[in-house]
Structures are given as structure tokens and as C-alpha cells.
């Protein structure tokens, strides 16, 4: 069994319009929400074998805060350019290339790609995945290479708004 935890980056700071999109950091709410998301994952017993993230500053900061909350070494976070606004085919290719020693992987990135990915993998539409929203998907396979459209089952959905 393989488990993919899809997480949209937390709320970013838009108060610095001169920054390139990839360089936007988290705002205070985003930092709080990322920590809460990590706490929720820890409480649910969903600690990762691997965390992969977009290179965007807001995604990387989200990954680091979640890693801290779940007890994952932030130095082991894998950064993949293919997660930054490259579309769902690139995300699916990345998932299929994961090493099979990893049974639970966090994938931290951006919309609309992540929302579309969840729909394609599970056949269920969650609408737009909110910032720091979590979609946990299980696949009845022993190798990531066998993950395909419709092969996943949505196990749970969560977001910081559910934890005021």
C-alpha cells in the first residue's frame, strides 16, 4: 500500500508586489496554518517517509514547518522543480518515479495542479484545495510506478479552517 498526502502550500504574503511569484514567503497566518497542519498529520499518525516540495519559497517554508511538527528532518526534504506549476502530467510522472522504499509521501505544491491531481487520482472532486489543505490518498499497489488515474482512494480531507 502506498499513501500520498497532497498538501497545498500555506497562505503567502502578497504585500511585496515586487517579488517574483516563486520568491513569495508565507504570511503570519500561513506560518500558523502550516504548523497546525503538521500537528494534524502527527495526531492522525501520518508521519512521512519522504517530503517532496516545490522550489517556491512559500511551499518550501510550508514543508519545513510541517516537517518540524511531524518530527521529520527538514534537511531531508526533496525539492523538485516539476512541482512548480508544471501541470498534473509532471506531478504524475514525479509520483511514478518515487522510490518504493517510501510508503507515505507528502507532496507540497500549488493549485490548480494539486486540486486537479486529487480529482484525477481518486475520481472525486474536492473543488479547490484550500491553502494548507490536505488530501490523503491510498493506492493498493506495492510500487509507485503503478499509480494511475482513478487508482487512488481518498482517505481523508482536512484544512486549517477545521481547526480554529
mmCIF file with all atom_site columns, C-alpha atoms in Angstrom:
data_model
loop_
_atom_site.group_PDB
_atom_site.id
_atom_site.type_symbol
_atom_site.label_atom_id
_atom_site.label_alt_id
_atom_site.label_comp_id
_atom_site.label_asym_id
_atom_site.label_entity_id
_atom_site.label_seq_id
_atom_site.pdbx_PDB_ins_code
_atom_site.Cartn_x
_atom_site.Cartn_y
_atom_site.Cartn_z
_atom_site.occupancy
_atom_site.B_iso_or_equiv
_atom_site.pdbx_formal_charge
_atom_site.auth_seq_id
_atom_site.auth_comp_id
_atom_site.auth_asym_id
_atom_site.auth_atom_id
_atom_site.pdbx_PDB_model_num
ATOM 1   C CA . UNK A 1 1   ? 0.000   0.000  0.000   1.00 0.00 ? 1   UNK A CA 1
ATOM 2   C CA . UNK A 1 2   ? 1.279   3.475  -0.926  1.00 0.00 ? 2   UNK A CA 1
ATOM 3   C CA . UNK A 1 3   ? -0.028  6.664  0.643   1.00 0.00 ? 3   UNK A CA 1
ATOM 4   C CA . UNK A 1 4   ? 0.224   10.121 -0.906  1.00 0.00 ? 4   UNK A CA 1
ATOM 5   C CA . UNK A 1 5   ? -0.531  13.149 1.249   1.00 0.00 ? 5   UNK A CA 1
ATOM 6   C CA . UNK A 1 6   ? -1.204  16.069 -1.099  1.00 0.00 ? 6   UNK A CA 1
ATOM 7   C CA . UNK A 1 7   ? -0.761  19.446 0.632   1.00 0.00 ? 7   UNK A CA 1
ATOM 8   C CA . UNK A 1 8   ? -1.261  22.871 -0.882  1.00 0.00 ? 8   UNK A CA 1
ATOM 9   C CA . UNK A 1 9   ? 1.246   25.445 0.387   1.00 0.00 ? 9   UNK A CA 1
ATOM 10  C CA . UNK A 1 10  ? 0.089   27.722 3.204   1.00 0.00 ? 10  UNK A CA 1
ATOM 11  C CA . UNK A 1 11  ? -1.086  31.321 2.734   1.00 0.00 ? 11  UNK A CA 1
ATOM 12  C CA . UNK A 1 12  ? 1.578   33.504 1.154   1.00 0.00 ? 12  UNK A CA 1
ATOM 13  C CA . UNK A 1 13  ? 2.487   37.120 1.720   1.00 0.00 ? 13  UNK A CA 1
ATOM 14  C CA . UNK A 1 14  ? 1.323   39.342 -1.139  1.00 0.00 ? 14  UNK A CA 1
ATOM 15  C CA . UNK A 1 15  ? 2.424   42.616 0.472   1.00 0.00 ? 15  UNK A CA 1
ATOM 16  C CA . UNK A 1 16  ? 5.630   42.741 -1.575  1.00 0.00 ? 16  UNK A CA 1
ATOM 17  C CA . UNK A 1 17  ? 4.423   43.058 -5.187  1.00 0.00 ? 17  UNK A CA 1
ATOM 18  C CA . UNK A 1 18  ? 7.981   43.436 -6.495  1.00 0.00 ? 18  UNK A CA 1
ATOM 19  C CA . UNK A 1 19  ? 8.826   39.830 -5.560  1.00 0.00 ? 19  UNK A CA 1
ATOM 20  C CA . UNK A 1 20  ? 8.704   37.166 -8.243  1.00 0.00 ? 20  UNK A CA 1
ATOM 21  C CA . UNK A 1 21  ? 5.974   34.571 -7.682  1.00 0.00 ? 21  UNK A CA 1
ATOM 22  C CA . UNK A 1 22  ? 8.499   31.880 -6.798  1.00 0.00 ? 22  UNK A CA 1
ATOM 23  C CA . UNK A 1 23  ? 10.021  34.111 -4.089  1.00 0.00 ? 23  UNK A CA 1
ATOM 24  C CA . UNK A 1 24  ? 6.853   34.949 -2.141  1.00 0.00 ? 24  UNK A CA 1
ATOM 25  C CA . UNK A 1 25  ? 7.171   33.860 1.535   1.00 0.00 ? 25  UNK A CA 1
ATOM 26  C CA . UNK A 1 26  ? 4.426   32.777 3.924   1.00 0.00 ? 26  UNK A CA 1
ATOM 27  C CA . UNK A 1 27  ? 2.466   35.380 5.840   1.00 0.00 ? 27  UNK A CA 1
ATOM 28  C CA . UNK A 1 28  ? 1.812   35.018 9.586   1.00 0.00 ? 28  UNK A CA 1
ATOM 29  C CA . UNK A 1 29  ? -1.434  33.099 9.050   1.00 0.00 ? 29  UNK A CA 1
ATOM 30  C CA . UNK A 1 30  ? 0.364   30.779 6.642   1.00 0.00 ? 30  UNK A CA 1
ATOM 31  C CA . UNK A 1 31  ? 3.066   30.016 9.193   1.00 0.00 ? 31  UNK A CA 1
ATOM 32  C CA . UNK A 1 32  ? 0.452   29.249 11.831  1.00 0.00 ? 32  UNK A CA 1
ATOM 33  C CA . UNK A 1 33  ? -1.613  27.100 9.444   1.00 0.00 ? 33  UNK A CA 1
ATOM 34  C CA . UNK A 1 34  ? 1.425   25.081 8.331   1.00 0.00 ? 34  UNK A CA 1
ATOM 35  C CA . UNK A 1 35  ? 2.249   24.255 11.937  1.00 0.00 ? 35  UNK A CA 1
ATOM 36  C CA . UNK A 1 36  ? -1.381  23.281 12.597  1.00 0.00 ? 36  UNK A CA 1
ATOM 37  C CA . UNK A 1 37  ? -1.369  21.075 9.505   1.00 0.00 ? 37  UNK A CA 1
ATOM 38  C CA . UNK A 1 38  ? 1.742   19.324 10.762  1.00 0.00 ? 38  UNK A CA 1
ATOM 39  C CA . UNK A 1 39  ? 0.108   18.817 14.163  1.00 0.00 ? 39  UNK A CA 1
ATOM 40  C CA . UNK A 1 40  ? -2.992  17.341 12.488  1.00 0.00 ? 40  UNK A CA 1
ATOM 41  C CA . UNK A 1 41  ? -0.869  14.920 10.457  1.00 0.00 ? 41  UNK A CA 1
ATOM 42  C CA . UNK A 1 42  ? 1.092   13.907 13.562  1.00 0.00 ? 42  UNK A CA 1
ATOM 43  C CA . UNK A 1 43  ? -2.150  13.390 15.521  1.00 0.00 ? 43  UNK A CA 1
ATOM 44  C CA . UNK A 1 44  ? -3.526  11.212 12.710  1.00 0.00 ? 44  UNK A CA 1
ATOM 45  C CA . UNK A 1 45  ? -0.345  9.083  12.720  1.00 0.00 ? 45  UNK A CA 1
ATOM 46  C CA . UNK A 1 46  ? 0.517   10.152 9.189   1.00 0.00 ? 46  UNK A CA 1
ATOM 47  C CA . UNK A 1 47  ? 4.255   10.760 9.550   1.00 0.00 ? 47  UNK A CA 1
ATOM 48  C CA . UNK A 1 48  ? 6.057   10.721 6.192   1.00 0.00 ? 48  UNK A CA 1
ATOM 49  C CA . UNK A 1 49  ? 8.823   8.580  4.820   1.00 0.00 ? 49  UNK A CA 1
ATOM 50  C CA . UNK A 1 50  ? 9.572   11.398 2.391   1.00 0.00 ? 50  UNK A CA 1
ATOM 51  C CA . UNK A 1 51  ? 8.548   15.024 1.876   1.00 0.00 ? 51  UNK A CA 1
ATOM 52  C CA . UNK A 1 52  ? 8.779   16.467 -1.630  1.00 0.00 ? 52  UNK A CA 1
ATOM 53  C CA . UNK A 1 53  ? 8.071   20.115 -2.347  1.00 0.00 ? 53  UNK A CA 1
ATOM 54  C CA . UNK A 1 54  ? 8.029   22.775 -4.982  1.00 0.00 ? 54  UNK A CA 1
ATOM 55  C CA . UNK A 1 55  ? 11.029  25.119 -5.008  1.00 0.00 ? 55  UNK A CA 1
ATOM 56  C CA . UNK A 1 56  ? 8.744   28.122 -4.412  1.00 0.00 ? 56  UNK A CA 1
ATOM 57  C CA . UNK A 1 57  ? 9.642   29.821 -1.135  1.00 0.00 ? 57  UNK A CA 1
ATOM 58  C CA . UNK A 1 58  ? 6.073   29.541 0.243   1.00 0.00 ? 58  UNK A CA 1
ATOM 59  C CA . UNK A 1 59  ? 5.977   25.799 -0.483  1.00 0.00 ? 59  UNK A CA 1
ATOM 60  C CA . UNK A 1 60  ? 9.419   25.161 0.973   1.00 0.00 ? 60  UNK A CA 1
ATOM 61  C CA . UNK A 1 61  ? 8.556   27.128 4.139   1.00 0.00 ? 61  UNK A CA 1
ATOM 62  C CA . UNK A 1 62  ? 5.316   25.122 4.428   1.00 0.00 ? 62  UNK A CA 1
ATOM 63  C CA . UNK A 1 63  ? 7.285   21.886 4.071   1.00 0.00 ? 63  UNK A CA 1
ATOM 64  C CA . UNK A 1 64  ? 9.796   22.936 6.734   1.00 0.00 ? 64  UNK A CA 1
ATOM 65  C CA . UNK A 1 65  ? 7.109   23.899 9.271   1.00 0.00 ? 65  UNK A CA 1
ATOM 66  C CA . UNK A 1 66  ? 5.172   20.687 8.677   1.00 0.00 ? 66  UNK A CA 1
ATOM 67  C CA . UNK A 1 67  ? 8.394   18.657 8.908   1.00 0.00 ? 67  UNK A CA 1
ATOM 68  C CA . UNK A 1 68  ? 9.173   20.222 12.263  1.00 0.00 ? 68  UNK A CA 1
ATOM 69  C CA . UNK A 1 69  ? 5.703   19.407 13.599  1.00 0.00 ? 69  UNK A CA 1
ATOM 70  C CA . UNK A 1 70  ? 5.809   15.748 12.498  1.00 0.00 ? 70  UNK A CA 1
ATOM 71  C CA . UNK A 1 71  ? 9.426   15.144 13.528  1.00 0.00 ? 71  UNK A CA 1
ATOM 72  C CA . UNK A 1 72  ? 10.881  14.869 10.008  1.00 0.00 ? 72  UNK A CA 1
ATOM 73  C CA . UNK A 1 73  ? 14.428  16.072 9.347   1.00 0.00 ? 73  UNK A CA 1
ATOM 74  C CA . UNK A 1 74  ? 13.981  19.230 7.261   1.00 0.00 ? 74  UNK A CA 1
ATOM 75  C CA . UNK A 1 75  ? 17.403  18.627 5.662   1.00 0.00 ? 75  UNK A CA 1
ATOM 76  C CA . UNK A 1 76  ? 15.888  15.529 4.000   1.00 0.00 ? 76  UNK A CA 1
ATOM 77  C CA . UNK A 1 77  ? 13.123  17.467 2.214   1.00 0.00 ? 77  UNK A CA 1
ATOM 78  C CA . UNK A 1 78  ? 13.395  16.863 -1.531  1.00 0.00 ? 78  UNK A CA 1
ATOM 79  C CA . UNK A 1 79  ? 12.840  19.885 -3.770  1.00 0.00 ? 79  UNK A CA 1
ATOM 80  C CA . UNK A 1 80  ? 11.526  19.145 -7.282  1.00 0.00 ? 80  UNK A CA 1
ATOM 81  C CA . UNK A 1 81  ? 11.147  21.798 -9.963  1.00 0.00 ? 81  UNK A CA 1
ATOM 82  C CA . UNK A 1 82  ? 8.469   19.669 -11.635 1.00 0.00 ? 82  UNK A CA 1
ATOM 83  C CA . UNK A 1 83  ? 6.071   20.553 -8.790  1.00 0.00 ? 83  UNK A CA 1
ATOM 84  C CA . UNK A 1 84  ? 6.205   24.288 -9.557  1.00 0.00 ? 84  UNK A CA 1
ATOM 85  C CA . UNK A 1 85  ? 3.341   24.992 -11.974 1.00 0.00 ? 85  UNK A CA 1
ATOM 86  C CA . UNK A 1 86  ? 4.260   22.250 -14.458 1.00 0.00 ? 86  UNK A CA 1
ATOM 87  C CA . UNK A 1 87  ? 0.813   20.619 -14.634 1.00 0.00 ? 87  UNK A CA 1
ATOM 88  C CA . UNK A 1 88  ? -0.616  17.315 -13.490 1.00 0.00 ? 88  UNK A CA 1
ATOM 89  C CA . UNK A 1 89  ? 1.265   15.173 -16.057 1.00 0.00 ? 89  UNK A CA 1
ATOM 90  C CA . UNK A 1 90  ? 4.557   16.325 -14.474 1.00 0.00 ? 90  UNK A CA 1
ATOM 91  C CA . UNK A 1 91  ? 3.207   15.595 -10.985 1.00 0.00 ? 91  UNK A CA 1
ATOM 92  C CA . UNK A 1 92  ? 2.084   12.116 -12.007 1.00 0.00 ? 92  UNK A CA 1
ATOM 93  C CA . UNK A 1 93  ? 5.481   11.449 -13.582 1.00 0.00 ? 93  UNK A CA 1
ATOM 94  C CA . UNK A 1 94  ? 7.179   12.533 -10.348 1.00 0.00 ? 94  UNK A CA 1
ATOM 95  C CA . UNK A 1 95  ? 4.901   10.278 -8.253  1.00 0.00 ? 95  UNK A CA 1
ATOM 96  C CA . UNK A 1 96  ? 5.580   7.298  -10.514 1.00 0.00 ? 96  UNK A CA 1
ATOM 97  C CA . UNK A 1 97  ? 9.330   7.876  -10.176 1.00 0.00 ? 97  UNK A CA 1
ATOM 98  C CA . UNK A 1 98  ? 9.351   7.778  -6.355  1.00 0.00 ? 98  UNK A CA 1
ATOM 99  C CA . UNK A 1 99  ? 11.499  5.098  -4.766  1.00 0.00 ? 99  UNK A CA 1
ATOM 100 C CA . UNK A 1 100 ? 9.446   2.196  -3.452  1.00 0.00 ? 100 UNK A CA 1
ATOM 101 C CA . UNK A 1 101 ? 11.165  2.287  -0.060  1.00 0.00 ? 101 UNK A CA 1
ATOM 102 C CA . UNK A 1 102 ? 8.873   5.270  0.654   1.00 0.00 ? 102 UNK A CA 1
ATOM 103 C CA . UNK A 1 103 ? 5.361   4.173  1.598   1.00 0.00 ? 103 UNK A CA 1
ATOM 104 C CA . UNK A 1 104 ? 3.967   7.540  2.734   1.00 0.00 ? 104 UNK A CA 1
ATOM 105 C CA . UNK A 1 105 ? 4.965   10.664 0.836   1.00 0.00 ? 105 UNK A CA 1
ATOM 106 C CA . UNK A 1 106 ? 3.934   14.285 1.348   1.00 0.00 ? 106 UNK A CA 1
ATOM 107 C CA . UNK A 1 107 ? 3.644   16.246 -1.912  1.00 0.00 ? 107 UNK A CA 1
ATOM 108 C CA . UNK A 1 108 ? 3.593   20.005 -1.257  1.00 0.00 ? 108 UNK A CA 1
ATOM 109 C CA . UNK A 1 109 ? 2.770   22.327 -4.120  1.00 0.00 ? 109 UNK A CA 1
ATOM 110 C CA . UNK A 1 110 ? 0.297   24.614 -5.832  1.00 0.00 ? 110 UNK A CA 1
ATOM 111 C CA . UNK A 1 111 ? -3.161  24.964 -7.298  1.00 0.00 ? 111 UNK A CA 1
ATOM 112 C CA . UNK A 1 112 ? -4.712  24.413 -9.723  1.00 0.00 ? 112 UNK A CA 1
ATOM 113 C CA . UNK A 1 113 ? -2.390  21.443 -10.301 1.00 0.00 ? 113 UNK A CA 1
ATOM 114 C CA . UNK A 1 114 ? -2.904  19.790 -6.906  1.00 0.00 ? 114 UNK A CA 1
ATOM 115 C CA . UNK A 1 115 ? -6.708  20.032 -6.985  1.00 0.00 ? 115 UNK A CA 1
ATOM 116 C CA . UNK A 1 116 ? -6.727  18.524 -10.459 1.00 0.00 ? 116 UNK A CA 1
ATOM 117 C CA . UNK A 1 117 ? -4.285  15.814 -9.378  1.00 0.00 ? 117 UNK A CA 1
ATOM 118 C CA . UNK A 1 118 ? -6.511  14.742 -6.471  1.00 0.00 ? 118 UNK A CA 1
ATOM 119 C CA . UNK A 1 119 ? -9.533  14.564 -8.791  1.00 0.00 ? 119 UNK A CA 1
ATOM 120 C CA . UNK A 1 120 ? -7.667  12.552 -11.406 1.00 0.00 ? 120 UNK A CA 1
ATOM 121 C CA . UNK A 1 121 ? -6.149  10.104 -8.929  1.00 0.00 ? 121 UNK A CA 1
ATOM 122 C CA . UNK A 1 122 ? -9.326  9.484  -6.928  1.00 0.00 ? 122 UNK A CA 1
ATOM 123 C CA . UNK A 1 123 ? -12.190 10.318 -9.276  1.00 0.00 ? 123 UNK A CA 1
ATOM 124 C CA . UNK A 1 124 ? -13.515 12.623 -6.527  1.00 0.00 ? 124 UNK A CA 1
ATOM 125 C CA . UNK A 1 125 ? -13.604 16.390 -6.799  1.00 0.00 ? 125 UNK A CA 1
ATOM 126 C CA . UNK A 1 126 ? -12.851 18.389 -3.674  1.00 0.00 ? 126 UNK A CA 1
ATOM 127 C CA . UNK A 1 127 ? -13.241 21.618 -5.587  1.00 0.00 ? 127 UNK A CA 1
ATOM 128 C CA . UNK A 1 128 ? -10.333 23.932 -4.972  1.00 0.00 ? 128 UNK A CA 1
ATOM 129 C CA . UNK A 1 129 ? -7.886  22.632 -2.377  1.00 0.00 ? 129 UNK A CA 1
ATOM 130 C CA . UNK A 1 130 ? -7.585  25.481 0.153   1.00 0.00 ? 130 UNK A CA 1
ATOM 131 C CA . UNK A 1 131 ? -4.245  26.821 1.327   1.00 0.00 ? 131 UNK A CA 1
ATOM 132 C CA . UNK A 1 132 ? -2.648  24.219 3.585   1.00 0.00 ? 132 UNK A CA 1
ATOM 133 C CA . UNK A 1 133 ? -5.437  21.791 2.705   1.00 0.00 ? 133 UNK A CA 1
ATOM 134 C CA . UNK A 1 134 ? -4.628  18.077 2.940   1.00 0.00 ? 134 UNK A CA 1
ATOM 135 C CA . UNK A 1 135 ? -5.924  15.290 0.715   1.00 0.00 ? 135 UNK A CA 1
ATOM 136 C CA . UNK A 1 136 ? -4.736  11.849 1.832   1.00 0.00 ? 136 UNK A CA 1
ATOM 137 C CA . UNK A 1 137 ? -4.864  9.219  -0.908  1.00 0.00 ? 137 UNK A CA 1
ATOM 138 C CA . UNK A 1 138 ? -4.138  5.488  -0.660  1.00 0.00 ? 138 UNK A CA 1
ATOM 139 C CA . UNK A 1 139 ? -3.160  3.257  -3.550  1.00 0.00 ? 139 UNK A CA 1
ATOM 140 C CA . UNK A 1 140 ? -3.455  -0.543 -3.369  1.00 0.00 ? 140 UNK A CA 1
ATOM 141 C CA . UNK A 1 141 ? -0.080  -1.033 -5.045  1.00 0.00 ? 141 UNK A CA 1
ATOM 142 C CA . UNK A 1 142 ? 3.402   -2.007 -3.939  1.00 0.00 ? 142 UNK A CA 1
ATOM 143 C CA . UNK A 1 143 ? 5.196   0.287  -6.407  1.00 0.00 ? 143 UNK A CA 1
ATOM 144 C CA . UNK A 1 144 ? 4.674   3.965  -7.173  1.00 0.00 ? 144 UNK A CA 1
ATOM 145 C CA . UNK A 1 145 ? 5.054   3.171  -10.882 1.00 0.00 ? 145 UNK A CA 1
ATOM 146 C CA . UNK A 1 146 ? 1.564   1.602  -10.772 1.00 0.00 ? 146 UNK A CA 1
ATOM 147 C CA . UNK A 1 147 ? -0.175  4.792  -9.637  1.00 0.00 ? 147 UNK A CA 1
ATOM 148 C CA . UNK A 1 148 ? -2.578  5.946  -12.343 1.00 0.00 ? 148 UNK A CA 1
ATOM 149 C CA . UNK A 1 149 ? -5.704  7.981  -12.850 1.00 0.00 ? 149 UNK A CA 1
ATOM 150 C CA . UNK A 1 150 ? -8.580  6.612  -10.792 1.00 0.00 ? 150 UNK A CA 1
ATOM 151 C CA . UNK A 1 151 ? -6.410  4.156  -8.857  1.00 0.00 ? 151 UNK A CA 1
ATOM 152 C CA . UNK A 1 152 ? -6.449  6.038  -5.552  1.00 0.00 ? 152 UNK A CA 1
ATOM 153 C CA . UNK A 1 153 ? -8.942  6.205  -2.715  1.00 0.00 ? 153 UNK A CA 1
ATOM 154 C CA . UNK A 1 154 ? -9.458  9.447  -0.819  1.00 0.00 ? 154 UNK A CA 1
ATOM 155 C CA . UNK A 1 155 ? -8.900  8.542  2.841   1.00 0.00 ? 155 UNK A CA 1
ATOM 156 C CA . UNK A 1 156 ? -9.441  11.975 4.355   1.00 0.00 ? 156 UNK A CA 1
ATOM 157 C CA . UNK A 1 157 ? -9.527  15.662 3.594   1.00 0.00 ? 157 UNK A CA 1
ATOM 158 C CA . UNK A 1 158 ? -8.571  18.304 6.146   1.00 0.00 ? 158 UNK A CA 1
ATOM 159 C CA . UNK A 1 159 ? -7.798  22.018 6.256   1.00 0.00 ? 159 UNK A CA 1
ATOM 160 C CA . UNK A 1 160 ? -6.772  24.576 8.881   1.00 0.00 ? 160 UNK A CA 1
ATOM 161 C CA . UNK A 1 161 ? -10.290 26.052 8.827   1.00 0.00 ? 161 UNK A CA 1
ATOM 162 C CA . UNK A 1 162 ? -11.461 22.854 10.512  1.00 0.00 ? 162 UNK A CA 1
ATOM 163 C CA . UNK A 1 163 ? -9.124  23.625 13.448  1.00 0.00 ? 163 UNK A CA 1
ATOM 164 C CA . UNK A 1 164 ? -9.754  27.198 14.639  1.00 0.00 ? 164 UNK A CA 1
#
